[in-house]
CSV table of C-alpha atoms and ligand atoms in Angstrom, one decimal:
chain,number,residue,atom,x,y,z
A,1,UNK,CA,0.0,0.0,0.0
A,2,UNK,CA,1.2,3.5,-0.8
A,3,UNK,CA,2.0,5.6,2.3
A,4,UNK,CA,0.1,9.3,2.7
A,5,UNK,CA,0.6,12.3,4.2
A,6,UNK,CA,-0.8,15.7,4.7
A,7,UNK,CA,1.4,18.1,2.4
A,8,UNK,CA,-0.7,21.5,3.7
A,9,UNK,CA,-3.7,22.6,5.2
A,10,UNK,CA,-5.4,25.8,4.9
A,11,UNK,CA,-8.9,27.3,6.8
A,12,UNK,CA,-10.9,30.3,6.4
A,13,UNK,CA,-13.4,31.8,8.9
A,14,UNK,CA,-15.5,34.6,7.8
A,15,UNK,CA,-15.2,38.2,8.9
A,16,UNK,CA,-18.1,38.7,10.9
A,17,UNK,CA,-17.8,38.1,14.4
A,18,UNK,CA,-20.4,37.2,17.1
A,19,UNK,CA,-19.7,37.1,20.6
A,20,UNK,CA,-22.0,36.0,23.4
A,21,UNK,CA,-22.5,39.4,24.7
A,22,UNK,CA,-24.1,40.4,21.1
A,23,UNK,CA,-26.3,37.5,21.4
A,24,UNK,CA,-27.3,38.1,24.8
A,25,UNK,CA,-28.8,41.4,23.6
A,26,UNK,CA,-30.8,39.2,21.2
A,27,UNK,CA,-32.3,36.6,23.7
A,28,UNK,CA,-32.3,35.5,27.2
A,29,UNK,CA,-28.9,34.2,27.4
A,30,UNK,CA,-25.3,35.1,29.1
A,31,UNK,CA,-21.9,35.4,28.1
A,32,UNK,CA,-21.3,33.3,31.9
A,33,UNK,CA,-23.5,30.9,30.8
A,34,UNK,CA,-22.2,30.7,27.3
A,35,UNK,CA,-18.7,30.6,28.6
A,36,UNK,CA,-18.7,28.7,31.3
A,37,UNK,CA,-21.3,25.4,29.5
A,38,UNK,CA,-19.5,25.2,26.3
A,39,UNK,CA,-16.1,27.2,26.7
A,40,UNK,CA,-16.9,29.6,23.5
A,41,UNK,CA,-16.3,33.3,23.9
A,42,UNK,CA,-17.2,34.3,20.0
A,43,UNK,CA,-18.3,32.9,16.8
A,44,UNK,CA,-18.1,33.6,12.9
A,45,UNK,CA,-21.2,33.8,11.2
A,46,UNK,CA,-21.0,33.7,7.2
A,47,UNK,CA,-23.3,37.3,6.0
A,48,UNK,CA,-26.7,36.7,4.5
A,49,UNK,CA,-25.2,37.4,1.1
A,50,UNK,CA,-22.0,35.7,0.5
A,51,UNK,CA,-22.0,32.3,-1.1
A,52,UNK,CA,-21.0,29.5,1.4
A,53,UNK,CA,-18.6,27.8,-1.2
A,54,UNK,CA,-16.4,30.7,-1.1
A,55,UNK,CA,-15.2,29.9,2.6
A,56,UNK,CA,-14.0,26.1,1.1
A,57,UNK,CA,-12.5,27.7,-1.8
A,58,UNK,CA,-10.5,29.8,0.3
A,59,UNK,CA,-9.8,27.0,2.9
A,60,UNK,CA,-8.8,25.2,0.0
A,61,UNK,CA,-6.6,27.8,-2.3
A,62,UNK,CA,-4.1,28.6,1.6
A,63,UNK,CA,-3.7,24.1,1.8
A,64,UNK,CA,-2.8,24.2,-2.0
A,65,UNK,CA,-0.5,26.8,-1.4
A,66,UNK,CA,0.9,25.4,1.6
A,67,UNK,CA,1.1,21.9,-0.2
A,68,UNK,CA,2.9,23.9,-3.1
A,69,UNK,CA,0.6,22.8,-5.5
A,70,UNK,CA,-2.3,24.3,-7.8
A,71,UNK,CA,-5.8,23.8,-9.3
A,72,UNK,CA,-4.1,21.3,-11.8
A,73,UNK,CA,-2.2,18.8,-8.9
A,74,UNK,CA,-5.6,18.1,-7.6
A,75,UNK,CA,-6.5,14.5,-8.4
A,76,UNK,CA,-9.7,14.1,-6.1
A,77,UNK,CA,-11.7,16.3,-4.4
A,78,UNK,CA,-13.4,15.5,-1.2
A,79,UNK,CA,-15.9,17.3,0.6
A,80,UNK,CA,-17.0,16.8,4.2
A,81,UNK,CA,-20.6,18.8,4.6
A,82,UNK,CA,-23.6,18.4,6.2
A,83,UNK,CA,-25.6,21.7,4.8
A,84,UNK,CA,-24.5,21.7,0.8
A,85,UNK,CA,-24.9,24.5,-1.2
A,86,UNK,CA,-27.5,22.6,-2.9
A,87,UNK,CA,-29.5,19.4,-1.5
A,88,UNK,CA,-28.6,18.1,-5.5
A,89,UNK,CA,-26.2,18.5,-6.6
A,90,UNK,CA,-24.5,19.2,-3.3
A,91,UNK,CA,-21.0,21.1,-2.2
A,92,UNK,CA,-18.3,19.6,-3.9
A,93,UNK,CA,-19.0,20.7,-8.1
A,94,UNK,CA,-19.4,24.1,-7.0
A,95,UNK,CA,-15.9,23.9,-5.1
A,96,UNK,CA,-14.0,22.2,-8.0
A,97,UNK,CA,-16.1,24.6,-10.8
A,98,UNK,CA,-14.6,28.0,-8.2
A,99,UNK,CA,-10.9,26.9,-7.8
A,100,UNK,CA,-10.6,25.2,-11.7
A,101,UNK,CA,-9.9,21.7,-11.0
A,102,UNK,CA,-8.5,19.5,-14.3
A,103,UNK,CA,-11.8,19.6,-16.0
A,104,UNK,CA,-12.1,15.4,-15.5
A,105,UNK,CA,-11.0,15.3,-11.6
A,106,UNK,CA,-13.6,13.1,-9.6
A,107,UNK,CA,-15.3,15.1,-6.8
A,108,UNK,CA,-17.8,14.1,-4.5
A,109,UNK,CA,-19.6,15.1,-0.7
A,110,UNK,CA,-19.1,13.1,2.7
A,111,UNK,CA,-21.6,13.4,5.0
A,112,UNK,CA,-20.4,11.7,8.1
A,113,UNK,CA,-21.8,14.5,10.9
A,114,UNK,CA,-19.2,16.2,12.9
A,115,UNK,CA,-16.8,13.5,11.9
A,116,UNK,CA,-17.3,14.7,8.2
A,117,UNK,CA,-13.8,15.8,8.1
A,118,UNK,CA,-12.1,12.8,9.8
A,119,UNK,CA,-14.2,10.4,7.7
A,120,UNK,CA,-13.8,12.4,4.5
A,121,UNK,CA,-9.5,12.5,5.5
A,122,UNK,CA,-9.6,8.8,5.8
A,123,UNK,CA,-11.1,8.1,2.4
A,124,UNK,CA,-8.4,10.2,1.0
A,125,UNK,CA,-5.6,8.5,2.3
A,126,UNK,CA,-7.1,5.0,1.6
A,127,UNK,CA,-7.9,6.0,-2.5
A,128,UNK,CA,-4.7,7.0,-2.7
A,129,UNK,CA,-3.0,4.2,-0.8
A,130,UNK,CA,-4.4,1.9,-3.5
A,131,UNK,CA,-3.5,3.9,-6.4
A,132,UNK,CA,-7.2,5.6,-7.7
A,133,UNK,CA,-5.7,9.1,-7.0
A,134,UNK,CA,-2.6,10.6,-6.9
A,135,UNK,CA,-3.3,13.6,-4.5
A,136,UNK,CA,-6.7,14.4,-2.7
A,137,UNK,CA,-7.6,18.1,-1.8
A,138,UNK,CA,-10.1,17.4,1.6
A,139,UNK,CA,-12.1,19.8,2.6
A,140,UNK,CA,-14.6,20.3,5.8
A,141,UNK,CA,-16.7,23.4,4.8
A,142,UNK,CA,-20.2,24.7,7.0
A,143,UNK,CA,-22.3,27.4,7.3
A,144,UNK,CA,-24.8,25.9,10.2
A,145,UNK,CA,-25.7,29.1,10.9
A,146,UNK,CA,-28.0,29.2,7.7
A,147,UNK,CA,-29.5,26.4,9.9
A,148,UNK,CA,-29.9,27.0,13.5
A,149,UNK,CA,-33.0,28.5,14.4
A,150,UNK,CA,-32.2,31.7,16.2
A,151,UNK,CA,-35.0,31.7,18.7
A,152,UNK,CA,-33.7,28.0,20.4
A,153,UNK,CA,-30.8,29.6,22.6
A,154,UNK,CA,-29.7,26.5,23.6
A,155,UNK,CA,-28.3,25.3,19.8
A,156,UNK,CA,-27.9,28.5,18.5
A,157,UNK,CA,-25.1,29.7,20.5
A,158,UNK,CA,-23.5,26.8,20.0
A,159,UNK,CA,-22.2,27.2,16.4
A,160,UNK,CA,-20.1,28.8,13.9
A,161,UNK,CA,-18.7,29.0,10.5
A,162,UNK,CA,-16.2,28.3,8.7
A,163,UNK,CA,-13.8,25.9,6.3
A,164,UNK,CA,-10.5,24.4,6.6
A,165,UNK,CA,-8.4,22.0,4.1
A,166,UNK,CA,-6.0,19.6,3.8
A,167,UNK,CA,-3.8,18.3,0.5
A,168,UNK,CA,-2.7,14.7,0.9
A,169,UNK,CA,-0.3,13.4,-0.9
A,170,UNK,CA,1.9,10.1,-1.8
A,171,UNK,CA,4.9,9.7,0.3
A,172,UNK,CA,7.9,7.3,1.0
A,173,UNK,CA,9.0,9.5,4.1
A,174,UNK,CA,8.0,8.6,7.6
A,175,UNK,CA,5.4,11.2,7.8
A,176,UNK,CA,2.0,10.3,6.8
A,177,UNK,CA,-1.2,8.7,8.0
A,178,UNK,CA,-0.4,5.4,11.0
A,179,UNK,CA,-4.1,4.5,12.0
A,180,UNK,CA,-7.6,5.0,11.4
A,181,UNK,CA,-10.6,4.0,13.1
A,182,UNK,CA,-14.0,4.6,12.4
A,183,UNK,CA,-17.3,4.1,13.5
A,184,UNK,CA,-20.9,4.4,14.1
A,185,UNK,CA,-23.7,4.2,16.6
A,186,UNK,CA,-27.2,4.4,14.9
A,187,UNK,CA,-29.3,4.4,18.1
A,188,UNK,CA,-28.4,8.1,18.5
A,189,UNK,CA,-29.4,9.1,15.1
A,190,UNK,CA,-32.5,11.5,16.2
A,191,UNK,CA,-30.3,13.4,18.5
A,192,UNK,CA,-28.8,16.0,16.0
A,193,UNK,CA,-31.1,16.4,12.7
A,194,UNK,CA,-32.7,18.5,10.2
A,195,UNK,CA,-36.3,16.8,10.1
A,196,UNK,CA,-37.5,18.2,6.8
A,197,UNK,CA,-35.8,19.5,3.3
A,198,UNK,CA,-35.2,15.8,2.8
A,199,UNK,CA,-36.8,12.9,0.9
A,200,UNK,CA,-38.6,11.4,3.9
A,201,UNK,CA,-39.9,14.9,4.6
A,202,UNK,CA,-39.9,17.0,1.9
A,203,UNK,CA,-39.7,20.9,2.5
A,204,UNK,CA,-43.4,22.1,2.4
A,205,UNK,CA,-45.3,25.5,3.8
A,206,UNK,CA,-46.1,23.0,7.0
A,207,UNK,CA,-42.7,22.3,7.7
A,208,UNK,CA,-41.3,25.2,7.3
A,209,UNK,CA,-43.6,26.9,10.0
A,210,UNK,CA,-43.1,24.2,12.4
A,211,UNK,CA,-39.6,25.1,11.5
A,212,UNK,CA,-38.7,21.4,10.4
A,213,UNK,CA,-35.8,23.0,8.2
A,214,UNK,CA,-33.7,23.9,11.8
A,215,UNK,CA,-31.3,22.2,13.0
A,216,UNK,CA,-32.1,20.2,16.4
A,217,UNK,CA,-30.0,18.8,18.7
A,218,UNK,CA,-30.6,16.5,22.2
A,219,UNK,CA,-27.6,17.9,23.2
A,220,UNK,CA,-27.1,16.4,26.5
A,221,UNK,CA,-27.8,12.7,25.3
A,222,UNK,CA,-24.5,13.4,22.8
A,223,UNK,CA,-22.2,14.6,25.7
A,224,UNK,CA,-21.2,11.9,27.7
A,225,UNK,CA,-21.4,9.4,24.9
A,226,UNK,CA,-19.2,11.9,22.5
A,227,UNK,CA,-16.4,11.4,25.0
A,228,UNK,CA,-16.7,7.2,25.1
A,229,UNK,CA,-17.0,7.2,21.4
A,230,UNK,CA,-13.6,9.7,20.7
A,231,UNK,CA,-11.8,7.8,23.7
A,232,UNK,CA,-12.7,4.1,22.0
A,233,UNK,CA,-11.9,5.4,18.4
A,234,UNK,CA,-8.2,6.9,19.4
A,235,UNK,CA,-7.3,4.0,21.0
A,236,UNK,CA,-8.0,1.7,18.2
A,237,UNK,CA,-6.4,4.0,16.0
A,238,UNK,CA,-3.5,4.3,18.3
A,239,UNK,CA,-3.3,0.2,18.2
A,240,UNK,CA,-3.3,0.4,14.2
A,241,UNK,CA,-0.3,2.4,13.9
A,242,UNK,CA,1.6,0.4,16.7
A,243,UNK,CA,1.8,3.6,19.4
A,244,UNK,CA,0.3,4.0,22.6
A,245,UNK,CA,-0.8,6.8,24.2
A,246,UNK,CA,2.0,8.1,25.6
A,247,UNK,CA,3.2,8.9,21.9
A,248,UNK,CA,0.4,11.3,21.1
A,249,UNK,CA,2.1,14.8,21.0
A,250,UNK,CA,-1.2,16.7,19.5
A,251,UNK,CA,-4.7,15.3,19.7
A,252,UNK,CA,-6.8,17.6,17.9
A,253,UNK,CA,-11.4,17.0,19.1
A,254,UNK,CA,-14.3,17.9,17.2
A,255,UNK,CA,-14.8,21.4,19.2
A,256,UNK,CA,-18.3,21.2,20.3
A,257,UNK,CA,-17.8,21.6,23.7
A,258,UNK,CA,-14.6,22.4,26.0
A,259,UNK,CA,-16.2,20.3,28.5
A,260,UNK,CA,-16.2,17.3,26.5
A,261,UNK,CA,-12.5,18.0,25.1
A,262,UNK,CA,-11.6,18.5,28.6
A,263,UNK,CA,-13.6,15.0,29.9
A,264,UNK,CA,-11.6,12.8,26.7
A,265,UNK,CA,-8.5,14.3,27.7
A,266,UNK,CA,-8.9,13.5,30.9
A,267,UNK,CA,-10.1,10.3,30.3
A,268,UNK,CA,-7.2,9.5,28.0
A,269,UNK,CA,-4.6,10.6,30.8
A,270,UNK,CA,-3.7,13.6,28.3
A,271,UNK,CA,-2.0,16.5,29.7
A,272,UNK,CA,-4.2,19.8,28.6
A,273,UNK,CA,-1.2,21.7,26.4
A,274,UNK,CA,-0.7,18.6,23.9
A,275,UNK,CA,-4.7,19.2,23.5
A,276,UNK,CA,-5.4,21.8,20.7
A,277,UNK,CA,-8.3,23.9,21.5
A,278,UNK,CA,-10.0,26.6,19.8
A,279,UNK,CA,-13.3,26.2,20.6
A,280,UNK,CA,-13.1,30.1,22.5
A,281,UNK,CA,-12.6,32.1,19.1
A,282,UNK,CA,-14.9,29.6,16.5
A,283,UNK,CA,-17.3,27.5,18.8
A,284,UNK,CA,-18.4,24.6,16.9
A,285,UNK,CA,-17.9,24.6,13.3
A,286,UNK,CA,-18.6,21.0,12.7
A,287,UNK,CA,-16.4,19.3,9.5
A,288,UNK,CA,-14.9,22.4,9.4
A,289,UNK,CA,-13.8,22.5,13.4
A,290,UNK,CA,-10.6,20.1,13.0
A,291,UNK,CA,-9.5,21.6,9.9
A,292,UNK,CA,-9.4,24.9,11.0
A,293,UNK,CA,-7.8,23.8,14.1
A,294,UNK,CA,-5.3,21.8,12.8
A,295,UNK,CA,-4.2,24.4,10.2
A,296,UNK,CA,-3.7,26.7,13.6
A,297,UNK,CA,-1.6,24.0,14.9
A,298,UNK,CA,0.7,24.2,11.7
A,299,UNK,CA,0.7,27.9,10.9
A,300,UNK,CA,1.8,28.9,14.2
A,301,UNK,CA,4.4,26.4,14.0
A,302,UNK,CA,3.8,24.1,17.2
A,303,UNK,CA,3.5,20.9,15.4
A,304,UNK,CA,7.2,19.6,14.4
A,305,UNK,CA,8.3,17.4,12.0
A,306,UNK,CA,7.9,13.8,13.2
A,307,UNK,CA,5.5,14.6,15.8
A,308,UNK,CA,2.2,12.3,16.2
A,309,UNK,CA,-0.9,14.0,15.9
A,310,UNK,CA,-4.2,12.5,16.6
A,311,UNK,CA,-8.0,13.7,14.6
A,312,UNK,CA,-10.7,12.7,16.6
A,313,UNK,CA,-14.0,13.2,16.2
A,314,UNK,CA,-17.9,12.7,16.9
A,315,UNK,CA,-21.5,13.9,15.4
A,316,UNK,CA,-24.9,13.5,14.0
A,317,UNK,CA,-25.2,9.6,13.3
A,318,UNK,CA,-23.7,9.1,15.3
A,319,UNK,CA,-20.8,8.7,13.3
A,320,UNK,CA,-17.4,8.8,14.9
A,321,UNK,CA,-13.7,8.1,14.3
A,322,UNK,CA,-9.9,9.1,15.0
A,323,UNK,CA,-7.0,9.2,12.4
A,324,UNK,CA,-3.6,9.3,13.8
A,325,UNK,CA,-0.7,10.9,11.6
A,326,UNK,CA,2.8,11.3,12.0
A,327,UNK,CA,3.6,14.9,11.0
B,1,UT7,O1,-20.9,18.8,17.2
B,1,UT7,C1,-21.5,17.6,17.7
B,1,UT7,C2,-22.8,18.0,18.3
B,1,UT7,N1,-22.7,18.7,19.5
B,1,UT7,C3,-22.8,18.1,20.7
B,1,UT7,O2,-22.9,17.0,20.7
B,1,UT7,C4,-23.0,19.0,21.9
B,1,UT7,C5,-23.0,18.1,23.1
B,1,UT7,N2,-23.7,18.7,24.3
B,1,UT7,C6,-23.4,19.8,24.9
B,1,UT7,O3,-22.4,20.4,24.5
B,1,UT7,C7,-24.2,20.3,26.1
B,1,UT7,O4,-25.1,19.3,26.4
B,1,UT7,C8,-24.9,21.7,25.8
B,1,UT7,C9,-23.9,22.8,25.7
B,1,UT7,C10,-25.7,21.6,24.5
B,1,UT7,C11,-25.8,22.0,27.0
B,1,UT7,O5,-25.1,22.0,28.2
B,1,UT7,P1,-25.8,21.3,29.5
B,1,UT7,O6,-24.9,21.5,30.6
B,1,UT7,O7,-26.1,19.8,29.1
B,1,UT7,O8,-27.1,22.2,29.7
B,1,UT7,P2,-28.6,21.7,29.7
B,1,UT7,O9,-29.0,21.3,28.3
B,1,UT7,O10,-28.7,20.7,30.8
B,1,UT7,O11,-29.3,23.0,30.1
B,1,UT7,C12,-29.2,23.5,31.4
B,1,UT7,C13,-30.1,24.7,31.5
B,1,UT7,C14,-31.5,24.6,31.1
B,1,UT7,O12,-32.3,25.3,32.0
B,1,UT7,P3,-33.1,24.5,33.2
B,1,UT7,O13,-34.0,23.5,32.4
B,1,UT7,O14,-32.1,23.8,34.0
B,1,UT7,O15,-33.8,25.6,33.9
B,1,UT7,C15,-31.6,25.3,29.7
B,1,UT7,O16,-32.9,25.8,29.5
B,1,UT7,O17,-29.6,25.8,30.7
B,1,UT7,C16,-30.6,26.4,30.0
B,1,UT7,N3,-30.0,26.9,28.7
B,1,UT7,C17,-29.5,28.1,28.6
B,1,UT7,N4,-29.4,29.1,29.5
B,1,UT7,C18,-28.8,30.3,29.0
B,1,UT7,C19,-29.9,26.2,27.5
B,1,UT7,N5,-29.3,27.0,26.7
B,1,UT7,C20,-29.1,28.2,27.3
B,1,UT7,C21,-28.5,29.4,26.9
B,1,UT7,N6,-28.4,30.4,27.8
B,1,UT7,N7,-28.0,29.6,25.6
């Protein structure tokens, strides 16, 4: 099997900036409750007007920079989304059609919840491994705030937008991908859903009064499982590539609540600075959240060659999964 790494990464978070104190003027909510429940401070919210696309494009361009490569490297293109530009036909031909991809380059969306990204990264790796692409551009790109219904304070708080990418790539160094696990858990499938805009409930004038078209989540029946299902997945990614624990130097959560990153460090007896967290400044941006946090991990130049990083992460599914990567 062909060995493959990460060869750049890139994110983008749009301009506009919400903090909790901004939303408390808007409903009956705090910054101290805000803050102190989920750990998030502020939040980017993607303007009515601009095109959602454009924040994956620009994820996208910074990672093919980074990767030095262009439009014209790109083999595969794989987005991880759960709101696409267009219920058919999706996210993904809009982002190949922006950033002029080799007119015949396969593209295609992952919808994998929260873990959109980590499932999405692990596809990559594993077309290329067996030789059906020669580089994969990956992208985790949302815009949930086009979804949330801004009169539930106790989802809408919770999320933000934004897009971050990754370029993999063939290697023969010792960098690269060492384990992947992934998973799912069915059972907890009505806990985070959009009820209606899909075939088993189309969009109609009912629906969208009942506000059907809203995101909902149970979020308290996702919290403690969220940290048994990134704990189980590490591990079993950790066992894959041979390591253990103790040679994790990064883990990177799914930032949908510092409570929960704090519980699965804890739980894996990880000390809180190899955990990235950026939860505070973007709050949950679902695929996009380990993207964006990973390319802060890069760009500010904490991660060093040969270092082991770990991807974990959960959602609506309830999909999970961890990939572990030498970097
Ligand atoms: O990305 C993957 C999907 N995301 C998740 O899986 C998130 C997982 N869950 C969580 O992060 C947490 O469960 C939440 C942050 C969603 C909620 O935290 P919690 O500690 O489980 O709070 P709660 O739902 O038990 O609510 C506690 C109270 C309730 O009031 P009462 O019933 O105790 O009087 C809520 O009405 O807090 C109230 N509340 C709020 N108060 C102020 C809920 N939202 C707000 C709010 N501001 N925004």
């Amino acid at each position: 099997m062909i060995k493959v790494r990460i060869a750049g990464t890139g994110s983008y978070l749009p301009p506009t900036r919400l903090t909790n104190d901004d939303l408390a003027r808007r409903m009956d909510t705090s910054d101290e409750w805000i803050r102190t429940r989920t750990g998030i401070r502020e939040r980017r919210i993607l303007d009515a007007g601009a095109v959602p696309a454009e924040m994956g494009v620009a994820a996208a361009r910074a990672a093919l920079a980074a990767a030095g490569k262009g439009p014209a490297d790109v083999d595969l293109l794989i987005v991880a989304t759960n709101v696409p530009e267009e219920i058919i036909p999706g996210t993904a031909p809009y982002l190949a059609a922006a950033l002029k991809l080799a007119k015949d380059a396969p593209f295609f969306d992952v919808t994998a919840g929260c873990a959109g990204f980590v499932y999405a990264l692990a596809l990559g790796g594993a077309m290329i491994a067996v030789g059906l692409a020669k580089s994969a551009l990956v992208v985790g790109t949302e815009a949930l705030s086009r979804f949330v219904d801004w009169e539930d304070r106790s989802t809408c708080v919770l999320f933000g937008d934004g897009a971050g990418a990754a370029v993999l790539v063939p290697t023969e160094g010792t960098a690269g991908i060492l384990g992947v696990s992934l998973h799912g858990d069915p059972t907890k499938l009505s806990l985070l859903r959009i009820e209606a805009g899909g075939v088993r409930r189309p969009a109609t004038v009912d629906t969208v009064r009942e506000g059907l078209h809203f995101l909902r989540m149970e979020g308290e029946g996702l919290f403690r499982p969220a940290v048994t299902m990134m704990a189980r997945a590490t591990r079993e990614a950790l066992a894959r590539a041979g390591l253990t624990l103790q040679d994790i130097d990064w883990v990177i959560p799914h930032q949908a609540n510092l409570r929960i990153v704090d519980a699965l460090a804890k739980r894996l007896g990880l000390p809180p600075e190899r955990v990235v967290v950026n939860i505070d400044h973007v709050a949950n941006t679902s695929t996009a959240s380990i993207p964006i946090a990973l390319d802060e991990l890069a760009r500010t130049g904490r991660v060093e060659p040969g270092q082991v990083v770990a991807l974990t992460a959960f959602g609506a599914g309830a999909c999970y999964g961890t990939v572990i990567l030498r970097w």
